[in-house]
Structures are given as C-alpha cells and as structure tokens.
C-alpha cells in the first residue's frame, strides 16, 4: 500500500499520479504500485512539486510496518532507536534563538501598548 499526499502542487502533477494511483480526496493518492513504480512516482513528485509539499508513506518490512518520506515539509522523519518518528520544529525555540542572536522581536512594544490602550 502506498499513500502520497500533495499540498499546493500543480494540477498536472495530480493528473500524472492518477495514472497509477487513485485520488481518494483532493491531494491524497492511494494505491499498491511496485517498488520500481513507487520510486519513479516519488522522483517525479519531487521534481515537479514546485512550491508545494509532498509526503510519501508505504508498507515495508520493519518494526513499524511502514515508512515515509517528505519533500519541502517542515516536519522531517527522524530515526530514533530503530523507529521512524516525525521531528516537528518548535516555534518557541526558534524565537528564543532569534532573541539570543539579538534579532528584534516583532510586534508592539509594551510602552506602545500602554499608550494605545491607555493602561499604566
């Protein structure tokens, strides 16, 4: 079983995937192609996704029974003691890193808010 999920990708790429997979919902493709076909499809997806994102999940012989790959996605698969987990970036950590790098914060200052709302 193979699942490919496209977000913000060209319509032509969706049409290409319908030759091999069934589109069960907008941008969600499902099927059971061979390994060779799956790899060829994923190569085409990565090449023609443009500004979009893509996710590939398929069955394999490991502890979890499946694996997945991402393209231009902020969440990345990470191996953790033999299990593949998703690493999601922490926006709070990114803001803390910006503060440490002396990058000015975005938004209104406390003084500006007090003047605007008449607080003390």
GROMACS .gro file of C-alpha atoms in nm:
model
  120
    1UNK     CA    1   0.000   0.000   0.000
    2UNK     CA    2   0.131   0.345  -0.096
    3UNK     CA    3  -0.006   0.685   0.002
    4UNK     CA    4   0.109   1.017  -0.148
    5UNK     CA    5  -0.024   1.344  -0.009
    6UNK     CA    6   0.025   1.666  -0.205
    7UNK     CA    7  -0.029   2.017  -0.076
    8UNK     CA    8  -0.022   2.324  -0.303
    9UNK     CA    9   0.113   2.132  -0.603
   10UNK     CA   10   0.041   2.185  -0.974
   11UNK     CA   11  -0.272   2.022  -1.116
   12UNK     CA   12  -0.060   1.848  -1.382
   13UNK     CA   13   0.124   1.655  -1.113
   14UNK     CA   14  -0.207   1.540  -0.967
   15UNK     CA   15  -0.314   1.426  -1.313
   16UNK     CA   16   0.013   1.238  -1.359
   17UNK     CA   17  -0.036   1.049  -1.031
   18UNK     CA   18  -0.389   0.943  -1.126
   19UNK     CA   19  -0.237   0.718  -1.394
   20UNK     CA   20  -0.101   0.492  -1.120
   21UNK     CA   21  -0.290   0.578  -0.801
   22UNK     CA   22  -0.649   0.653  -0.701
   23UNK     CA   23  -0.721   1.006  -0.574
   24UNK     CA   24  -0.948   0.937  -0.276
   25UNK     CA   25  -0.960   1.300  -0.159
   26UNK     CA   26  -0.813   1.620  -0.307
   27UNK     CA   27  -0.436   1.573  -0.298
   28UNK     CA   28  -0.448   1.226  -0.136
   29UNK     CA   29  -0.345   0.935  -0.360
   30UNK     CA   30  -0.368   0.568  -0.268
   31UNK     CA   31  -0.254   0.252  -0.446
   32UNK     CA   32  -0.030  -0.054  -0.449
   33UNK     CA   33   0.235   0.002  -0.718
   34UNK     CA   34   0.558  -0.197  -0.731
   35UNK     CA   35   0.871  -0.061  -0.565
   36UNK     CA   36   1.014   0.048  -0.900
   37UNK     CA   37   0.697   0.239  -0.993
   38UNK     CA   38   0.671   0.394  -0.643
   39UNK     CA   39   1.030   0.522  -0.666
   40UNK     CA   40   0.968   0.662  -1.015
   41UNK     CA   41   0.650   0.836  -0.898
   42UNK     CA   42   0.827   0.987  -0.596
   43UNK     CA   43   1.109   1.111  -0.821
   44UNK     CA   44   0.853   1.286  -1.043
   45UNK     CA   45   0.672   1.431  -0.741
   46UNK     CA   46   0.995   1.581  -0.605
   47UNK     CA   47   1.086   1.720  -0.946
   48UNK     CA   48   0.750   1.881  -1.029
   49UNK     CA   49   0.608   1.978  -0.688
   50UNK     CA   50   0.714   2.340  -0.736
   51UNK     CA   51   0.624   2.545  -0.427
   52UNK     CA   52   0.418   2.257  -0.288
   53UNK     CA   53   0.484   1.995  -0.025
   54UNK     CA   54   0.459   1.619  -0.054
   55UNK     CA   55   0.450   1.318   0.176
   56UNK     CA   56   0.502   0.954   0.075
   57UNK     CA   57   0.408   0.665   0.307
   58UNK     CA   58   0.435   0.298   0.214
   59UNK     CA   59   0.449  -0.051   0.365
   60UNK     CA   60   0.785  -0.202   0.438
   61UNK     CA   61   0.933  -0.486   0.641
   62UNK     CA   62   1.041  -0.310   0.963
   63UNK     CA   63   0.924  -0.276   1.325
   64UNK     CA   64   0.650  -0.027   1.235
   65UNK     CA   65   0.539  -0.197   0.916
   66UNK     CA   66   0.564   0.126   0.715
   67UNK     CA   67   0.798   0.414   0.640
   68UNK     CA   68   0.756   0.762   0.497
   69UNK     CA   69   0.945   1.039   0.320
   70UNK     CA   70   0.880   1.412   0.294
   71UNK     CA   71   0.954   1.680   0.036
   72UNK     CA   72   0.974   2.053   0.126
   73UNK     CA   73   0.797   1.990   0.453
   74UNK     CA   74   0.891   2.149   0.786
   75UNK     CA   75   0.830   1.816   0.963
   76UNK     CA   76   1.104   1.561   0.893
   77UNK     CA   77   1.130   1.185   0.957
   78UNK     CA   78   1.392   1.108   1.222
   79UNK     CA   79   1.527   0.768   1.322
   80UNK     CA   80   1.503   0.712   1.698
   81UNK     CA   81   1.640   0.377   1.811
   82UNK     CA   82   1.505   0.197   1.506
   83UNK     CA   83   1.168   0.373   1.495
   84UNK     CA   84   1.092   0.648   1.248
   85UNK     CA   85   0.937   0.947   1.421
   86UNK     CA   86   0.836   1.290   1.297
   87UNK     CA   87   1.052   1.581   1.411
   88UNK     CA   88   0.842   1.896   1.433
   89UNK     CA   89   1.027   2.226   1.471
   90UNK     CA   90   0.944   2.415   1.791
   91UNK     CA   91   0.845   2.775   1.708
   92UNK     CA   92   0.920   2.881   2.068
   93UNK     CA   93   1.278   2.757   2.034
   94UNK     CA   94   1.316   2.948   1.708
   95UNK     CA   95   1.202   3.271   1.878
   96UNK     CA   96   1.442   3.210   2.168
   97UNK     CA   97   1.726   3.158   1.921
   98UNK     CA   98   1.635   3.488   1.750
   99UNK     CA   99   1.643   3.668   2.085
  100UNK     CA  100   1.984   3.522   2.160
  101UNK     CA  101   2.105   3.641   1.821
  102UNK     CA  102   1.986   3.996   1.907
  103UNK     CA  103   1.722   3.991   1.637
  104UNK     CA  104   1.449   4.242   1.729
  105UNK     CA  105   1.113   4.094   1.822
  106UNK     CA  106   0.816   4.151   1.601
  107UNK     CA  107   0.503   4.322   1.728
  108UNK     CA  108   0.429   4.615   1.952
  109UNK     CA  109   0.641   4.718   2.249
  110UNK     CA  110   0.491   4.726   2.600
  111UNK     CA  111   0.517   5.107   2.606
  112UNK     CA  112   0.333   5.134   2.274
  113UNK     CA  113   0.055   4.907   2.401
  114UNK     CA  114   0.016   5.121   2.715
  115UNK     CA  115  -0.013   5.439   2.507
  116UNK     CA  116  -0.256   5.277   2.264
  117UNK     CA  117  -0.489   5.129   2.526
  118UNK     CA  118  -0.444   5.392   2.796
  119UNK     CA  119  -0.308   5.145   3.052
  120UNK     CA  120  -0.045   5.231   3.311
   0.00000   0.00000   0.00000
